[in-house]
Short mmCIF file of N, CA, C and O and ligand atoms in Angstrom, two decimals:
data_model
loop_
_atom_site.label_atom_id
_atom_site.label_comp_id
_atom_site.label_asym_id
_atom_site.label_seq_id
_atom_site.Cartn_x
_atom_site.Cartn_y
_atom_site.Cartn_z
N UNK A 1464 41.36 -53.82 -14.71
CA UNK A 1464 39.93 -53.73 -14.46
C UNK A 1464 39.40 -55.09 -14.01
O UNK A 1464 38.63 -55.17 -13.06
N UNK A 1465 39.81 -56.14 -14.72
CA UNK A 1465 39.35 -57.48 -14.37
C UNK A 1465 39.76 -57.84 -12.94
O UNK A 1465 38.98 -58.42 -12.18
N UNK A 1466 40.98 -57.50 -12.56
CA UNK A 1466 41.45 -57.82 -11.21
C UNK A 1466 40.66 -57.05 -10.16
O UNK A 1466 40.35 -57.57 -9.08
N UNK A 1467 40.35 -55.79 -10.45
CA UNK A 1467 39.55 -55.00 -9.49
C UNK A 1467 38.15 -55.58 -9.33
O UNK A 1467 37.63 -55.65 -8.21
N UNK A 1468 37.53 -55.97 -10.44
CA UNK A 1468 36.20 -56.59 -10.36
C UNK A 1468 36.27 -57.86 -9.53
O UNK A 1468 35.43 -58.09 -8.64
N UNK A 1469 37.29 -58.69 -9.78
CA UNK A 1469 37.45 -59.93 -9.01
C UNK A 1469 37.67 -59.63 -7.53
O UNK A 1469 37.15 -60.34 -6.66
N UNK A 1470 38.43 -58.59 -7.22
CA UNK A 1470 38.65 -58.22 -5.83
C UNK A 1470 37.34 -57.78 -5.18
O UNK A 1470 37.06 -58.11 -4.02
N UNK A 1471 36.52 -57.05 -5.92
CA UNK A 1471 35.22 -56.63 -5.38
C UNK A 1471 34.32 -57.83 -5.10
O UNK A 1471 33.64 -57.88 -4.07
N UNK A 1472 34.32 -58.80 -6.00
CA UNK A 1472 33.53 -60.01 -5.78
C UNK A 1472 34.06 -60.75 -4.55
O UNK A 1472 33.28 -61.24 -3.72
N UNK A 1473 35.37 -60.83 -4.41
CA UNK A 1473 35.97 -61.51 -3.27
C UNK A 1473 35.63 -60.79 -1.96
O UNK A 1473 35.34 -61.42 -0.94
N UNK A 1474 35.64 -59.47 -1.98
CA UNK A 1474 35.25 -58.71 -0.78
C UNK A 1474 33.80 -59.02 -0.41
O UNK A 1474 33.48 -59.19 0.77
N UNK A 1475 32.95 -59.08 -1.41
CA UNK A 1475 31.55 -59.43 -1.15
C UNK A 1475 31.45 -60.84 -0.57
O UNK A 1475 30.71 -61.07 0.38
N UNK A 1476 32.19 -61.77 -1.15
CA UNK A 1476 32.15 -63.16 -0.68
C UNK A 1476 32.53 -63.23 0.81
O UNK A 1476 31.91 -63.94 1.59
N UNK A 1477 33.52 -62.46 1.21
CA UNK A 1477 33.99 -62.48 2.60
C UNK A 1477 33.04 -61.75 3.55
O UNK A 1477 32.92 -62.12 4.71
N UNK A 1478 32.37 -60.69 3.05
CA UNK A 1478 31.69 -59.78 3.97
C UNK A 1478 30.17 -59.85 3.96
O UNK A 1478 29.54 -59.41 4.92
N UNK A 1479 29.60 -60.43 2.93
CA UNK A 1479 28.15 -60.25 2.76
C UNK A 1479 27.38 -61.57 2.92
O UNK A 1479 27.67 -62.56 2.24
N UNK A 1480 26.39 -61.54 3.78
CA UNK A 1480 25.55 -62.72 4.02
C UNK A 1480 24.65 -63.05 2.82
O UNK A 1480 24.08 -64.13 2.75
N UNK A 1481 24.53 -62.12 1.89
CA UNK A 1481 23.66 -62.32 0.73
C UNK A 1481 24.44 -62.84 -0.48
O UNK A 1481 23.88 -63.01 -1.55
N UNK A 1482 25.71 -63.08 -0.30
CA UNK A 1482 26.57 -63.42 -1.45
C UNK A 1482 26.09 -64.64 -2.22
O UNK A 1482 26.13 -64.66 -3.45
N UNK A 1483 25.65 -65.67 -1.52
CA UNK A 1483 25.24 -66.91 -2.20
C UNK A 1483 24.10 -66.68 -3.18
O UNK A 1483 23.97 -67.40 -4.16
N UNK A 1484 23.29 -65.69 -2.92
CA UNK A 1484 22.19 -65.37 -3.84
C UNK A 1484 22.63 -64.34 -4.85
O UNK A 1484 22.33 -64.44 -6.04
N UNK A 1485 23.36 -63.34 -4.42
CA UNK A 1485 23.73 -62.22 -5.29
C UNK A 1485 24.90 -62.56 -6.21
O UNK A 1485 24.88 -62.22 -7.39
N UNK A 1486 25.93 -63.15 -5.67
CA UNK A 1486 27.09 -63.49 -6.49
C UNK A 1486 28.12 -62.40 -6.61
O UNK A 1486 29.08 -62.54 -7.34
N UNK A 1487 27.90 -61.28 -5.94
CA UNK A 1487 28.95 -60.26 -5.96
C UNK A 1487 28.57 -58.95 -6.61
O UNK A 1487 29.40 -58.04 -6.66
N UNK A 1488 27.35 -58.84 -7.09
CA UNK A 1488 26.86 -57.54 -7.52
C UNK A 1488 27.24 -57.12 -8.92
O UNK A 1488 27.81 -57.87 -9.69
N UNK A 1489 26.88 -55.88 -9.21
CA UNK A 1489 27.08 -55.29 -10.52
C UNK A 1489 28.31 -54.37 -10.49
O UNK A 1489 28.28 -53.34 -9.82
N UNK A 1490 29.37 -54.72 -11.21
CA UNK A 1490 30.57 -53.88 -11.20
C UNK A 1490 30.30 -52.43 -11.60
O UNK A 1490 30.89 -51.51 -11.04
N UNK A 1491 29.40 -52.24 -12.55
CA UNK A 1491 29.14 -50.86 -12.99
C UNK A 1491 28.58 -50.02 -11.85
O UNK A 1491 28.94 -48.84 -11.69
N UNK A 1492 27.72 -50.60 -11.03
CA UNK A 1492 27.18 -49.86 -9.89
C UNK A 1492 28.23 -49.63 -8.82
O UNK A 1492 28.25 -48.59 -8.17
N UNK A 1493 29.10 -50.61 -8.63
CA UNK A 1493 30.18 -50.42 -7.66
C UNK A 1493 31.06 -49.24 -8.07
O UNK A 1493 31.42 -48.39 -7.25
N UNK A 1494 31.40 -49.18 -9.34
CA UNK A 1494 32.24 -48.08 -9.81
C UNK A 1494 31.51 -46.75 -9.69
O UNK A 1494 32.06 -45.77 -9.19
N UNK A 1495 30.26 -46.71 -10.12
CA UNK A 1495 29.50 -45.46 -10.10
C UNK A 1495 29.24 -44.97 -8.69
O UNK A 1495 29.41 -43.79 -8.40
N UNK A 1496 28.84 -45.89 -7.80
CA UNK A 1496 28.46 -45.47 -6.45
C UNK A 1496 29.63 -45.39 -5.48
O UNK A 1496 29.65 -44.52 -4.61
N UNK A 1497 30.58 -46.31 -5.62
CA UNK A 1497 31.68 -46.37 -4.65
C UNK A 1497 33.00 -45.85 -5.19
O UNK A 1497 33.97 -45.71 -4.45
N UNK A 1498 33.05 -45.62 -6.49
CA UNK A 1498 34.28 -45.11 -7.09
C UNK A 1498 35.31 -46.18 -7.36
O UNK A 1498 36.43 -45.86 -7.75
N UNK A 1499 34.95 -47.46 -7.17
CA UNK A 1499 35.90 -48.55 -7.41
C UNK A 1499 35.15 -49.85 -7.66
O UNK A 1499 34.14 -50.12 -7.03
N UNK A 1500 35.70 -50.63 -8.58
CA UNK A 1500 35.15 -51.98 -8.76
C UNK A 1500 35.44 -52.84 -7.54
O UNK A 1500 34.70 -53.77 -7.23
N UNK A 1501 36.55 -52.55 -6.86
CA UNK A 1501 36.97 -53.33 -5.68
C UNK A 1501 36.26 -52.81 -4.44
O UNK A 1501 36.86 -52.18 -3.56
N UNK A 1502 34.96 -53.04 -4.40
CA UNK A 1502 34.15 -52.55 -3.29
C UNK A 1502 32.97 -53.49 -3.10
O UNK A 1502 32.82 -54.46 -3.85
N UNK A 1503 32.14 -53.18 -2.13
CA UNK A 1503 31.03 -54.10 -1.84
C UNK A 1503 29.67 -53.41 -2.02
O UNK A 1503 29.25 -53.16 -3.13
N UNK A 1504 29.01 -53.09 -0.94
CA UNK A 1504 27.61 -52.69 -1.01
C UNK A 1504 27.38 -51.41 -1.80
O UNK A 1504 28.15 -50.45 -1.69
N UNK A 1505 26.30 -51.43 -2.54
CA UNK A 1505 25.82 -50.24 -3.24
C UNK A 1505 24.33 -50.07 -2.94
O UNK A 1505 23.69 -51.02 -2.47
N UNK A 1506 23.80 -48.91 -3.25
CA UNK A 1506 22.35 -48.75 -3.09
C UNK A 1506 21.62 -49.70 -4.04
O UNK A 1506 20.56 -50.22 -3.72
N UNK A 1507 22.22 -49.90 -5.20
CA UNK A 1507 21.63 -50.83 -6.17
C UNK A 1507 21.44 -52.22 -5.55
O UNK A 1507 20.34 -52.78 -5.62
N UNK A 1508 22.47 -52.76 -4.94
CA UNK A 1508 22.32 -54.12 -4.38
C UNK A 1508 21.44 -54.09 -3.14
O UNK A 1508 20.72 -55.05 -2.87
N UNK A 1509 21.47 -53.00 -2.38
CA UNK A 1509 20.62 -52.93 -1.19
C UNK A 1509 19.15 -52.98 -1.58
O UNK A 1509 18.35 -53.62 -0.89
N UNK A 1510 18.79 -52.32 -2.69
CA UNK A 1510 17.38 -52.26 -3.09
C UNK A 1510 16.97 -53.43 -3.98
O UNK A 1510 15.81 -53.84 -3.95
N UNK A 1511 17.88 -53.92 -4.82
CA UNK A 1511 17.48 -54.97 -5.77
C UNK A 1511 17.85 -56.37 -5.33
O UNK A 1511 17.37 -57.34 -5.93
N UNK A 1512 18.70 -56.51 -4.33
CA UNK A 1512 19.05 -57.84 -3.84
C UNK A 1512 18.63 -58.00 -2.37
O UNK A 1512 17.80 -58.83 -2.04
N UNK A 1513 19.24 -57.20 -1.51
CA UNK A 1513 19.04 -57.40 -0.08
C UNK A 1513 17.59 -57.20 0.34
O UNK A 1513 17.03 -58.03 1.06
N UNK A 1514 16.97 -56.12 -0.09
CA UNK A 1514 15.58 -55.86 0.30
C UNK A 1514 14.66 -56.94 -0.24
O UNK A 1514 13.77 -57.42 0.47
N UNK A 1515 14.89 -57.35 -1.48
CA UNK A 1515 14.04 -58.38 -2.09
C UNK A 1515 14.21 -59.70 -1.35
O UNK A 1515 13.22 -60.40 -1.07
N UNK A 1516 15.43 -60.06 -1.04
CA UNK A 1516 15.68 -61.31 -0.30
C UNK A 1516 15.04 -61.24 1.08
O UNK A 1516 14.37 -62.20 1.51
N UNK A 1517 15.21 -60.13 1.78
CA UNK A 1517 14.63 -59.99 3.12
C UNK A 1517 13.11 -60.13 3.08
O UNK A 1517 12.52 -60.85 3.89
N UNK A 1518 12.48 -59.43 2.15
CA UNK A 1518 11.01 -59.47 2.06
C UNK A 1518 10.54 -60.87 1.69
O UNK A 1518 9.56 -61.38 2.25
N UNK A 1519 11.23 -61.51 0.77
CA UNK A 1519 10.85 -62.86 0.35
C UNK A 1519 10.98 -63.84 1.51
O UNK A 1519 10.07 -64.66 1.75
N UNK A 1520 12.08 -63.76 2.24
CA UNK A 1520 12.26 -64.67 3.37
C UNK A 1520 11.23 -64.42 4.47
O UNK A 1520 10.69 -65.36 5.05
N UNK A 1521 10.94 -63.15 4.74
CA UNK A 1521 9.92 -62.83 5.75
C UNK A 1521 8.57 -63.40 5.33
O UNK A 1521 7.85 -63.97 6.15
N UNK A 1522 8.24 -63.26 4.05
CA UNK A 1522 6.97 -63.78 3.57
C UNK A 1522 6.93 -65.30 3.69
O UNK A 1522 5.94 -65.87 4.16
N UNK A 1523 8.00 -65.96 3.25
CA UNK A 1523 8.04 -67.42 3.32
C UNK A 1523 7.94 -67.90 4.76
O UNK A 1523 7.23 -68.87 5.05
N UNK A 1524 8.63 -67.23 5.68
CA UNK A 1524 8.56 -67.62 7.08
C UNK A 1524 7.15 -67.43 7.63
O UNK A 1524 6.64 -68.27 8.38
N UNK A 1525 6.49 -66.34 7.25
CA UNK A 1525 5.13 -66.11 7.74
C UNK A 1525 4.18 -67.17 7.19
O UNK A 1525 3.25 -67.60 7.88
N UNK A 1526 4.41 -67.60 5.95
CA UNK A 1526 3.55 -68.61 5.35
C UNK A 1526 3.79 -69.98 5.99
O UNK A 1526 2.86 -70.78 6.12
N UNK A 1527 5.03 -70.25 6.35
CA UNK A 1527 5.34 -71.54 6.97
C UNK A 1527 4.65 -71.68 8.31
O UNK A 1527 4.32 -72.79 8.73
N UNK A 1528 4.41 -70.57 8.99
CA UNK A 1528 3.75 -70.63 10.29
C UNK A 1528 2.26 -70.89 10.17
O UNK A 1528 1.63 -71.34 11.13
N UNK A 1529 1.68 -70.60 9.02
CA UNK A 1529 0.23 -70.76 8.87
C UNK A 1529 -0.15 -71.82 7.84
O UNK A 1529 -1.30 -72.24 7.79
N UNK A 1530 0.78 -72.24 6.99
CA UNK A 1530 0.47 -73.15 5.90
C UNK A 1530 0.15 -74.55 6.42
O UNK A 1530 0.84 -75.06 7.30
N UNK A 1531 -0.90 -75.12 5.89
CA UNK A 1531 -1.24 -76.50 6.19
C UNK A 1531 -1.51 -77.19 4.86
O UNK A 1531 -2.16 -76.62 3.98
N UNK A 1532 -1.03 -78.42 4.71
CA UNK A 1532 -1.30 -79.13 3.46
C UNK A 1532 -2.80 -79.35 3.28
O UNK A 1532 -3.51 -79.60 4.25
N UNK A 1533 -3.27 -79.21 2.04
CA UNK A 1533 -4.68 -79.42 1.76
C UNK A 1533 -4.86 -80.77 1.09
O UNK A 1533 -4.05 -81.19 0.27
N UNK A 1534 -5.97 -81.42 1.41
CA UNK A 1534 -6.25 -82.68 0.74
C UNK A 1534 -6.83 -82.38 -0.63
O UNK A 1534 -7.30 -81.27 -0.91
N UNK A 1535 -6.84 -83.37 -1.50
CA UNK A 1535 -7.37 -83.20 -2.85
C UNK A 1535 -8.85 -82.82 -2.79
O UNK A 1535 -9.34 -82.02 -3.60
N UNK A 1536 -9.57 -83.34 -1.81
CA UNK A 1536 -11.01 -83.03 -1.69
C UNK A 1536 -11.22 -81.56 -1.35
O UNK A 1536 -12.16 -80.93 -1.81
N UNK A 1537 -10.31 -80.98 -0.57
CA UNK A 1537 -10.43 -79.57 -0.20
C UNK A 1537 -10.11 -78.66 -1.38
O UNK A 1537 -10.73 -77.63 -1.58
N UNK A 1538 -9.14 -79.07 -2.17
CA UNK A 1538 -8.70 -78.25 -3.29
C UNK A 1538 -9.74 -78.29 -4.41
O UNK A 1538 -9.99 -77.29 -5.07
N UNK A 1539 -10.37 -79.43 -4.64
CA UNK A 1539 -11.37 -79.54 -5.69
C UNK A 1539 -10.77 -80.02 -6.99
O UNK A 1539 -9.57 -80.29 -7.08
N UNK A 1540 -11.60 -80.12 -8.05
CA UNK A 1540 -11.12 -80.65 -9.32
C UNK A 1540 -10.15 -79.67 -10.00
O UNK A 1540 -10.20 -78.47 -9.78
N UNK A 1541 -9.30 -80.24 -10.83
CA UNK A 1541 -8.34 -79.40 -11.56
C UNK A 1541 -9.08 -78.51 -12.55
O UNK A 1541 -9.95 -78.98 -13.28
N UNK A 1542 -8.73 -77.23 -12.62
CA UNK A 1542 -9.37 -76.34 -13.60
C UNK A 1542 -8.91 -76.65 -15.01
O UNK A 1542 -9.47 -76.14 -15.97
N UNK A 1543 -7.90 -77.49 -15.17
CA UNK A 1543 -7.38 -77.80 -16.51
C UNK A 1543 -8.15 -78.93 -17.18
O UNK A 1543 -7.96 -79.18 -18.35
N UNK A 1544 -9.05 -79.57 -16.44
CA UNK A 1544 -9.81 -80.68 -17.06
C UNK A 1544 -11.00 -80.17 -17.80
O UNK A 1544 -11.58 -79.18 -17.54
S1 SF4 B 2678 24.32 -57.89 -1.99
FE1 SF4 B 2678 25.79 -56.21 -2.35
S2 SF4 B 2678 27.35 -56.48 -0.79
FE2 SF4 B 2678 26.21 -58.40 -0.95
S3 SF4 B 2678 27.28 -59.71 -2.42
FE3 SF4 B 2678 25.76 -58.54 -3.56
S4 SF4 B 2678 26.84 -56.69 -4.25
FE4 SF4 B 2678 28.05 -57.58 -2.62
#
């Protein structure tokens, strides 16, 4: 079982652009959805990793196009004082 899980993680490392964030997924979902620990994409990772990463990156990119640093005078006094 351990070897199959490691093989699945290795397959993800080789094949998936999201690996650096995901780390290889959930073995239980791989077994349930794909029938093997030695597998890659599942609906679970597509919805809980890939979609979240895509949406976050799209949002960050959209903000980078419009974001401008604000001066302290524009921001105003700290609400913590
Ligand atoms: S997102 Fe899915 S396919 Fe990619 S590394 Fe994670 S489990 Fe593997």
